[in-house]
C-alpha atoms as a printed R data frame, in Angstrom:
    type eleno elety resid chain resno      x       y       z
1   ATOM     1    CA   UNK     A     1 93.819 -29.585  -4.418
2   ATOM     2    CA   UNK     A     2 91.256 -31.746  -2.204
3   ATOM     3    CA   UNK     A     3 92.036 -29.368   0.599
4   ATOM     4    CA   UNK     A     4 91.093 -26.246  -1.277
5   ATOM     5    CA   UNK     A     5 87.909 -28.386  -2.638
6   ATOM     6    CA   UNK     A     6 87.166 -29.190   0.820
7   ATOM     7    CA   UNK     A     7 87.512 -25.985   2.172
8   ATOM     8    CA   UNK     A     8 85.417 -24.394  -0.633
9   ATOM     9    CA   UNK     A     9 82.679 -26.547   0.108
10  ATOM    10    CA   UNK     A    10 82.604 -25.728   3.644
11  ATOM    11    CA   UNK     A    11 82.519 -21.954   3.486
12  ATOM    12    CA   UNK     A    12 78.565 -21.505   2.778
13  ATOM    13    CA   UNK     A    13 77.828 -24.111   5.643
14  ATOM    14    CA   UNK     A    14 80.202 -22.079   8.332
15  ATOM    15    CA   UNK     A    15 78.588 -18.592   6.956
16  ATOM    16    CA   UNK     A    16 75.097 -20.182   7.699
17  ATOM    17    CA   UNK     A    17 76.441 -21.416  11.194
18  ATOM    18    CA   UNK     A    18 78.032 -17.765  11.895
19  ATOM    19    CA   UNK     A    19 74.773 -16.140  10.743
20  ATOM    20    CA   UNK     A    20 72.494 -18.420  13.036
21  ATOM    21    CA   UNK     A    21 74.947 -17.879  15.898
22  ATOM    22    CA   UNK     A    22 74.893 -14.110  15.497
23  ATOM    23    CA   UNK     A    23 71.047 -13.972  15.647
24  ATOM    24    CA   UNK     A    24 70.948 -16.562  18.448
25  ATOM    25    CA   UNK     A    25 73.066 -14.150  20.586
26  ATOM    26    CA   UNK     A    26 70.689 -11.210  19.697
27  ATOM    27    CA   UNK     A    27 67.923 -12.948  20.335
28  ATOM    28    CA   UNK     A    28 69.081 -14.096  23.895
29  ATOM    29    CA   UNK     A    29 70.529 -10.757  24.549
30  ATOM    30    CA   UNK     A    30 66.677  -9.559  23.418
31  ATOM    31    CA   UNK     A    31 65.162 -12.030  26.022
32  ATOM    32    CA   UNK     A    32 67.472 -11.177  28.763
33  ATOM    33    CA   UNK     A    33 66.663  -7.695  28.468
34  ATOM    34    CA   UNK     A    34 62.722  -8.170  28.267
35  ATOM    35    CA   UNK     A    35 63.154 -10.639  31.370
36  ATOM    36    CA   UNK     A    36 64.951  -7.733  33.144
37  ATOM    37    CA   UNK     A    37 62.226  -5.337  32.364
38  ATOM    38    CA   UNK     A    38 59.327  -7.443  33.330
39  ATOM    39    CA   UNK     A    39 61.139  -8.331  36.483
40  ATOM    40    CA   UNK     A    40 61.566  -4.816  37.272
41  ATOM    41    CA   UNK     A    41 57.664  -4.006  36.491
42  ATOM    42    CA   UNK     A    42 56.926  -6.467  38.744
43  ATOM    43    CA   UNK     A    43 59.123  -5.254  41.667
44  ATOM    44    CA   UNK     A    44 58.062  -1.655  41.066
45  ATOM    45    CA   UNK     A    45 54.257  -2.646  41.008
46  ATOM    46    CA   UNK     A    46 54.801  -4.580  44.427
47  ATOM    47    CA   UNK     A    47 56.435  -1.414  45.754
48  ATOM    48    CA   UNK     A    48 53.469   0.662  44.789
49  ATOM    49    CA   UNK     A    49 51.096  -2.401  46.836
50  ATOM    50    CA   UNK     A    50 53.312  -1.305  50.035
51  ATOM    51    CA   UNK     A    51 52.775   2.063  49.264
52  ATOM    52    CA   UNK     A    52 48.654   1.698  49.645
53  ATOM    53    CA   UNK     A    53 49.340  -0.379  52.669
54  ATOM    54    CA   UNK     A    54 51.364   2.443  54.382
55  ATOM    55    CA   UNK     A    55 48.630   4.651  53.395
56  ATOM    56    CA   UNK     A    56 45.579   2.417  54.799
57  ATOM    57    CA   UNK     A    57 47.772   1.917  57.955
58  ATOM    58    CA   UNK     A    58 48.302   5.792  58.387
59  ATOM    59    CA   UNK     A    59 44.257   6.742  57.942
60  ATOM    60    CA   UNK     A    60 43.484   3.642  60.390
61  ATOM    61    CA   UNK     A    61 46.276   4.874  62.793
62  ATOM    62    CA   UNK     A    62 45.325   8.700  62.892
63  ATOM    63    CA   UNK     A    63 41.357   7.716  63.323
64  ATOM    64    CA   UNK     A    64 42.339   5.541  66.354
65  ATOM    65    CA   UNK     A    65 44.412   8.530  68.016
66  ATOM    66    CA   UNK     A    66 41.290  10.921  67.217
67  ATOM    67    CA   UNK     A    67 39.065   8.420  68.757
68  ATOM    68    CA   UNK     A    68 41.271   7.894  71.819
69  ATOM    69    CA   UNK     A    69 41.040   9.201  75.413
70  ATOM    70    CA   UNK     A    70 43.043  12.045  76.620
71  ATOM    71    CA   UNK     A    71 46.990  11.185  76.095
72  ATOM    72    CA   UNK     A    72 46.067   7.502  74.839
73  ATOM    73    CA   UNK     A    73 46.647   8.692  70.787
74  ATOM    74    CA   UNK     A    74 50.348   9.912  70.952
75  ATOM    75    CA   UNK     A    75 51.763   6.657  70.506
76  ATOM    76    CA   UNK     A    76 49.524   6.255  67.408
77  ATOM    77    CA   UNK     A    77 50.625   9.192  66.283
78  ATOM    78    CA   UNK     A    78 54.377   8.651  66.924
79  ATOM    79    CA   UNK     A    79 53.518   5.278  64.498
80  ATOM    80    CA   UNK     A    80 51.862   7.581  61.617
81  ATOM    81    CA   UNK     A    81 55.527   9.910  61.917
82  ATOM    82    CA   UNK     A    82 57.790   7.157  61.406
83  ATOM    83    CA   UNK     A    83 55.010   5.585  58.729
84  ATOM    84    CA   UNK     A    84 54.855   8.804  57.354
85  ATOM    85    CA   UNK     A    85 58.443   9.442  56.724
86  ATOM    86    CA   UNK     A    86 58.736   5.534  55.371
87  ATOM    87    CA   UNK     A    87 56.339   6.506  52.701
88  ATOM    88    CA   UNK     A    88 58.091   9.439  51.621
89  ATOM    89    CA   UNK     A    89 60.930   7.368  50.796
90  ATOM    90    CA   UNK     A    90 59.208   4.759  49.198
91  ATOM    91    CA   UNK     A    91 57.230   7.029  47.047
92  ATOM    92    CA   UNK     A    92 60.697   8.889  45.939
93  ATOM    93    CA   UNK     A    93 62.061   5.370  45.288
94  ATOM    94    CA   UNK     A    94 59.259   4.645  42.902
95  ATOM    95    CA   UNK     A    95 59.234   7.823  41.156
96  ATOM    96    CA   UNK     A    96 62.972   7.288  40.516
97  ATOM    97    CA   UNK     A    97 62.605   3.640  39.516
98  ATOM    98    CA   UNK     A    98 59.882   4.468  37.091
99  ATOM    99    CA   UNK     A    99 61.890   7.269  35.728
100 ATOM   100    CA   UNK     A   100 64.787   4.960  35.201
101 ATOM   101    CA   UNK     A   101 62.796   2.098  33.329
102 ATOM   102    CA   UNK     A   102 61.108   4.691  31.344
103 ATOM   103    CA   UNK     A   103 64.441   5.499  29.864
104 ATOM   104    CA   UNK     A   104 65.722   2.367  29.700
105 ATOM   105    CA   UNK     A   105 66.585   0.841  26.149
106 ATOM   106    CA   UNK     A   106 63.490  -1.018  24.468
107 ATOM   107    CA   UNK     A   107 64.161  -4.570  24.016
108 ATOM   108    CA   UNK     A   108 60.768  -6.124  23.703
109 ATOM   109    CA   UNK     A   109 57.872  -4.720  21.221
110 ATOM   110    CA   UNK     A   110 57.399  -1.280  21.501
111 ATOM   111    CA   UNK     A   111 53.662  -1.379  21.944
112 ATOM   112    CA   UNK     A   112 53.500  -3.938  24.784
113 ATOM   113    CA   UNK     A   113 56.458  -2.036  26.648
114 ATOM   114    CA   UNK     A   114 54.645   1.165  26.255
115 ATOM   115    CA   UNK     A   115 51.622  -0.258  27.406
116 ATOM   116    CA   UNK     A   116 53.175  -1.903  30.759
117 ATOM   117    CA   UNK     A   117 54.916   1.732  31.264
118 ATOM   118    CA   UNK     A   118 51.450   3.366  30.882
119 ATOM   119    CA   UNK     A   119 49.657   1.056  33.456
120 ATOM   120    CA   UNK     A   120 52.485   1.474  35.825
121 ATOM   121    CA   UNK     A   121 52.540   5.107  35.763
122 ATOM   122    CA   UNK     A   122 48.502   5.280  36.231
123 ATOM   123    CA   UNK     A   123 48.774   2.647  39.188
124 ATOM   124    CA   UNK     A   124 51.280   4.931  41.123
125 ATOM   125    CA   UNK     A   125 49.642   8.282  40.013
126 ATOM   126    CA   UNK     A   126 46.366   6.357  41.320
127 ATOM   127    CA   UNK     A   127 47.892   5.743  44.601
128 ATOM   128    CA   UNK     A   128 49.645   9.441  45.180
129 ATOM   129    CA   UNK     A   129 45.890  10.622  44.617
130 ATOM   130    CA   UNK     A   130 44.471   8.087  46.875
131 ATOM   131    CA   UNK     A   131 47.339   9.338  49.816
132 ATOM   132    CA   UNK     A   132 46.242  12.987  48.798
133 ATOM   133    CA   UNK     A   133 42.553  12.211  49.532
134 ATOM   134    CA   UNK     A   134 43.548  10.615  52.959
135 ATOM   135    CA   UNK     A   135 45.379  13.344  53.954
136 ATOM   136    CA   UNK     A   136 42.958  15.897  53.506
137 ATOM   137    CA   UNK     A   137 40.326  13.950  54.808
138 ATOM   138    CA   UNK     A   138 42.667  13.356  58.025
139 ATOM   139    CA   UNK     A   139 43.393  17.244  57.934
140 ATOM   140    CA   UNK     A   140 39.772  18.142  58.228
141 ATOM   141    CA   UNK     A   141 39.195  15.689  60.974
142 ATOM   142    CA   UNK     A   142 42.310  16.632  63.109
143 ATOM   143    CA   UNK     A   143 41.457  20.093  62.681
144 ATOM   144    CA   UNK     A   144 37.953  19.646  64.214
145 ATOM   145    CA   UNK     A   145 39.407  17.603  66.751
146 ATOM   146    CA   UNK     A   146 41.805  20.342  67.675
147 ATOM   147    CA   UNK     A   147 38.972  22.936  67.805
148 ATOM   148    CA   UNK     A   148 36.949  20.886  70.461
149 ATOM   149    CA   UNK     A   149 39.697  20.936  72.444
150 ATOM   150    CA   UNK     A   150 40.074  24.769  72.448
151 ATOM   151    CA   UNK     A   151 36.468  25.344  73.165
152 ATOM   152    CA   UNK     A   152 36.778  23.059  76.250
153 ATOM   153    CA   UNK     A   153 39.381  25.517  77.633
154 ATOM   154    CA   UNK     A   154 37.258  28.722  76.135
155 ATOM   155    CA   UNK     A   155 33.845  28.061  75.507
156 ATOM   156    CA   UNK     A   156 33.274  31.722  74.425
157 ATOM   157    CA   UNK     A   157 35.774  31.569  72.062
158 ATOM   158    CA   UNK     A   158 34.791  33.125  68.956
159 ATOM   159    CA   UNK     A   159 35.476  31.420  65.328
160 ATOM   160    CA   UNK     A   160 38.640  33.842  64.539
161 ATOM   161    CA   UNK     A   161 40.208  32.899  68.302
162 ATOM   162    CA   UNK     A   162 39.274  29.158  67.531
163 ATOM   163    CA   UNK     A   163 41.219  29.331  63.837
164 ATOM   164    CA   UNK     A   164 44.207  31.428  65.179
165 ATOM   165    CA   UNK     A   165 44.966  28.858  67.761
166 ATOM   166    CA   UNK     A   166 44.188  25.902  65.699
167 ATOM   167    CA   UNK     A   167 46.827  27.551  63.094
168 ATOM   168    CA   UNK     A   168 49.452  27.906  65.582
169 ATOM   169    CA   UNK     A   169 49.067  31.342  66.891
170 ATOM   170    CA   UNK     A   170 46.847  32.986  69.607
171 ATOM   171    CA   UNK     A   171 48.880  31.069  72.517
172 ATOM   172    CA   UNK     A   172 48.695  34.128  74.801
173 ATOM   173    CA   UNK     A   173 44.729  33.733  74.545
174 ATOM   174    CA   UNK     A   174 44.483  30.150  75.446
175 ATOM   175    CA   UNK     A   175 47.243  30.511  77.948
176 ATOM   176    CA   UNK     A   176 45.030  33.042  79.641
177 ATOM   177    CA   UNK     A   177 41.618  31.214  79.372
178 ATOM   178    CA   UNK     A   178 43.792  27.886  80.814
179 ATOM   179    CA   UNK     A   179 44.854  29.916  83.770
180 ATOM   180    CA   UNK     A   180 41.050  31.110  84.483
181 ATOM   181    CA   UNK     A   181 39.457  27.921  83.875
182 ATOM   182    CA   UNK     A   182 37.624  25.996  86.684
183 ATOM   183    CA   UNK     A   183 39.047  22.632  85.291
184 ATOM   184    CA   UNK     A   184 42.422  23.188  85.004
185 ATOM   185    CA   UNK     A   185 43.438  19.266  84.573
186 ATOM   186    CA   UNK     A   186 41.193  18.629  81.950
187 ATOM   187    CA   UNK     A   187 42.207  22.258  79.996
188 ATOM   188    CA   UNK     A   188 45.896  21.579  80.439
189 ATOM   189    CA   UNK     A   189 45.147  17.922  78.662
190 ATOM   190    CA   UNK     A   190 43.341  19.907  76.038
191 ATOM   191    CA   UNK     A   191 46.034  22.586  75.745
192 ATOM   192    CA   UNK     A   192 48.571  19.804  75.359
193 ATOM   193    CA   UNK     A   193 46.353  17.847  72.456
194 ATOM   194    CA   UNK     A   194 46.032  21.013  70.745
195 ATOM   195    CA   UNK     A   195 49.445  21.426  70.458
196 ATOM   196    CA   UNK     A   196 49.768  18.016  69.241
197 ATOM   197    CA   UNK     A   197 47.463  18.810  66.386
198 ATOM   198    CA   UNK     A   198 48.997  21.775  65.515
199 ATOM   199    CA   UNK     A   199 52.060  19.501  64.827
200 ATOM   200    CA   UNK     A   200 50.094  17.007  62.955
201 ATOM   201    CA   UNK     A   201 48.375  19.916  60.344
202 ATOM   202    CA   UNK     A   202 51.797  20.897  59.416
203 ATOM   203    CA   UNK     A   203 53.272  17.711  59.024
204 ATOM   204    CA   UNK     A   204 49.919  16.682  56.564
205 ATOM   205    CA   UNK     A   205 50.140  20.252  54.757
206 ATOM   206    CA   UNK     A   206 53.957  19.194  54.156
207 ATOM   207    CA   UNK     A   207 52.908  15.812  53.214
208 ATOM   208    CA   UNK     A   208 50.192  17.203  50.650
209 ATOM   209    CA   UNK     A   209 52.775  19.455  49.150
210 ATOM   210    CA   UNK     A   210 55.282  16.707  48.605
211 ATOM   211    CA   UNK     A   211 52.450  15.028  47.004
212 ATOM   212    CA   UNK     A   212 51.479  17.732  44.665
213 ATOM   213    CA   UNK     A   213 54.933  17.990  43.513
214 ATOM   214    CA   UNK     A   214 55.301  14.048  43.208
215 ATOM   215    CA   UNK     A   215 52.244  14.198  40.988
216 ATOM   216    CA   UNK     A   216 53.871  16.985  38.938
217 ATOM   217    CA   UNK     A   217 56.878  14.947  38.508
218 ATOM   218    CA   UNK     A   218 54.971  11.983  37.175
219 ATOM   219    CA   UNK     A   219 52.783  14.072  34.934
220 ATOM   220    CA   UNK     A   220 55.920  15.576  33.207
221 ATOM   221    CA   UNK     A   221 57.731  12.354  32.964
222 ATOM   222    CA   UNK     A   222 56.646  11.202  29.822
223 ATOM   223    CA   UNK     A   223 56.782  14.734  28.196
224 ATOM   224    CA   UNK     A   224 60.736  14.827  29.704
225 ATOM   225    CA   UNK     A   225 61.532  11.657  28.439
226 ATOM   226    CA   UNK     A   226 59.441  11.174  25.049
227 ATOM   227    CA   UNK     A   227 62.305  12.591  22.874
228 ATOM   228    CA   UNK     A   228 64.704   9.830  24.254
229 ATOM   229    CA   UNK     A   229 61.975   7.073  24.265
230 ATOM   230    CA   UNK     A   230 61.414   7.659  20.699
231 ATOM   231    CA   UNK     A   231 65.132   7.800  19.436
232 ATOM   232    CA   UNK     A   232 65.674   4.528  21.264
233 ATOM   233    CA   UNK     A   233 62.806   3.045  19.623
234 ATOM   234    CA   UNK     A   234 64.063   4.291  16.445
235 ATOM   235    CA   UNK     A   235 67.458   2.775  16.960
236 ATOM   236    CA   UNK     A   236 65.986  -0.564  18.120
237 ATOM   237    CA   UNK     A   237 64.356  -0.497  14.731
238 ATOM   238    CA   UNK     A   238 66.809   0.742  12.487
239 ATOM   239    CA   UNK     A   239 69.412  -2.014  14.146
240 ATOM   240    CA   UNK     A   240 66.750  -4.721  13.837
241 ATOM   241    CA   UNK     A   241 66.034  -3.773  10.011
242 ATOM   242    CA   UNK     A   242 69.790  -3.930   9.739
243 ATOM   243    CA   UNK     A   243 70.090  -7.068  11.251
244 ATOM   244    CA   UNK     A   244 67.570  -8.698   8.751
245 ATOM   245    CA   UNK     A   245 69.161  -7.085   5.582
246 ATOM   246    CA   UNK     A   246 72.249  -8.718   7.022
247 ATOM   247    CA   UNK     A   247 70.496 -12.315   7.377
248 ATOM   248    CA   UNK     A   248 68.853 -11.654   3.742
249 ATOM   249    CA   UNK     A   249 72.465 -10.730   2.183
250 ATOM   250    CA   UNK     A   250 73.897 -13.809   4.302
251 ATOM   251    CA   UNK     A   251 71.196 -16.316   2.322
252 ATOM   252    CA   UNK     A   252 71.621 -14.720  -0.789
253 ATOM   253    CA   UNK     A   253 75.532 -15.479  -0.710
254 ATOM   254    CA   UNK     A   254 75.265 -18.666   0.361
255 ATOM   255    CA   UNK     A   255 72.661 -19.729  -2.623
256 ATOM   256    CA   UNK     A   256 75.126 -17.674  -5.063
257 ATOM   257    CA   UNK     A   257 78.018 -19.758  -3.753
258 ATOM   258    CA   UNK     A   258 75.945 -22.905  -4.172
259 ATOM   259    CA   UNK     A   259 74.684 -22.159  -7.668
260 ATOM   260    CA   UNK     A   260 78.140 -21.377  -8.701
261 ATOM   261    CA   UNK     A   261 79.830 -24.625  -7.260
262 ATOM   262    CA   UNK     A   262 77.017 -26.445  -8.800
263 ATOM   263    CA   UNK     A   263 77.684 -24.824 -12.205
264 ATOM   264    CA   UNK     A   264 81.371 -25.560 -11.679
265 ATOM   265    CA   UNK     A   265 80.875 -29.046 -11.457
266 ATOM   266    CA   UNK     A   266 78.461 -29.042 -14.772
267 ATOM   267    CA   UNK     A   267 81.371 -27.243 -16.469
268 ATOM   268    CA   UNK     A   268 83.852 -30.134 -14.947
269 ATOM   269    CA   UNK     A   269 81.575 -33.065 -16.144
270 ATOM   270    CA   UNK     A   270 81.048 -31.295 -19.744
271 ATOM   271    CA   UNK     A   271 84.755 -31.056 -20.061
272 ATOM   272    CA   UNK     A   272 85.158 -34.555 -18.998
273 ATOM   273    CA   UNK     A   273 82.375 -35.670 -21.629
274 ATOM   274    CA   UNK     A   274 83.867 -33.346 -24.500
275 ATOM   275    CA   UNK     A   275 87.507 -34.991 -23.586
276 ATOM   276    CA   UNK     A   276 85.863 -38.524 -23.754
277 ATOM   277    CA   UNK     A   277 84.091 -37.941 -27.133
278 ATOM   278    CA   UNK     A   278 87.393 -36.428 -28.446
279 ATOM   279    CA   UNK     A   279 89.423 -39.420 -27.129
280 ATOM   280    CA   UNK     A   280 86.755 -42.084 -29.015
281 ATOM   281    CA   UNK     A   281 86.839 -40.043 -32.084
282 ATOM   282    CA   UNK     A   282 90.588 -40.208 -32.094
283 ATOM   283    CA   UNK     A   283 90.924 -43.662 -31.313
284 ATOM   284    CA   UNK     A   284 88.396 -44.695 -33.992
285 ATOM   285    CA   UNK     A   285 90.455 -42.687 -36.712
286 ATOM   286    CA   UNK     A   286 93.581 -44.192 -35.650
287 ATOM   287    CA   UNK     A   287 92.241 -47.679 -35.730
288 ATOM   288    CA   UNK     A   288 91.138 -47.104 -39.632
289 ATOM   289    CA   UNK     A   289 94.566 -45.989 -40.542
């Protein structure tokens, strides 16, 4: 009897302990999810900072190559090409990481999470636009440099001929001017640089096309994942509501259990009092007889 009574008394306490344990586990899981999200946000921001630093170096190296003497800018342009490839890879990685983070389950406050993601997207979009601006300005400067080199070989070239050579055509015209030039060595160096600038222009055109596509990808990212994000957020809110309801029901059950136990004890003492009263009455009656 005493064992059953002890077990009954312990049952509400066990329910409270289990409820607190479940809540603590859920809180710990939510905190871990928040930390993972914030850690990835910081890491992506650092990647964007590196992206911007690469852009700055590309602009600096390209300007240095344009101001260098004949043949001295080739090393700079080789570094530009290497850095351009590295930056292309980094940009795709950042896009994919932002995309993955955007679609990840929401653990933290929805408004805070959306604000963080909005700032992250805007920062990356600004970096892309900055890169586009650097490439567009660089393209103008490289083209002007190539045009000057063409006129070194053929000062009488028409604007159409210069444009054709810079665009990669008109090589026959350029070759004829080269053979008839009185400054052969200088003209040959100019011809080589024009060829290099043609490659630079093609590379910048490719980069600008890639950046345009990247900008479109980032612009449509929210639209593509908005239904998924909303569903995840709704599910998270629903689960949280169910948990709170469950906790409330558990608390109500504990209160009812305590109240029932108290009523049983009251009834028990009432019965004892009644039995004692009956015993007293019987003893008095028997004593008189």
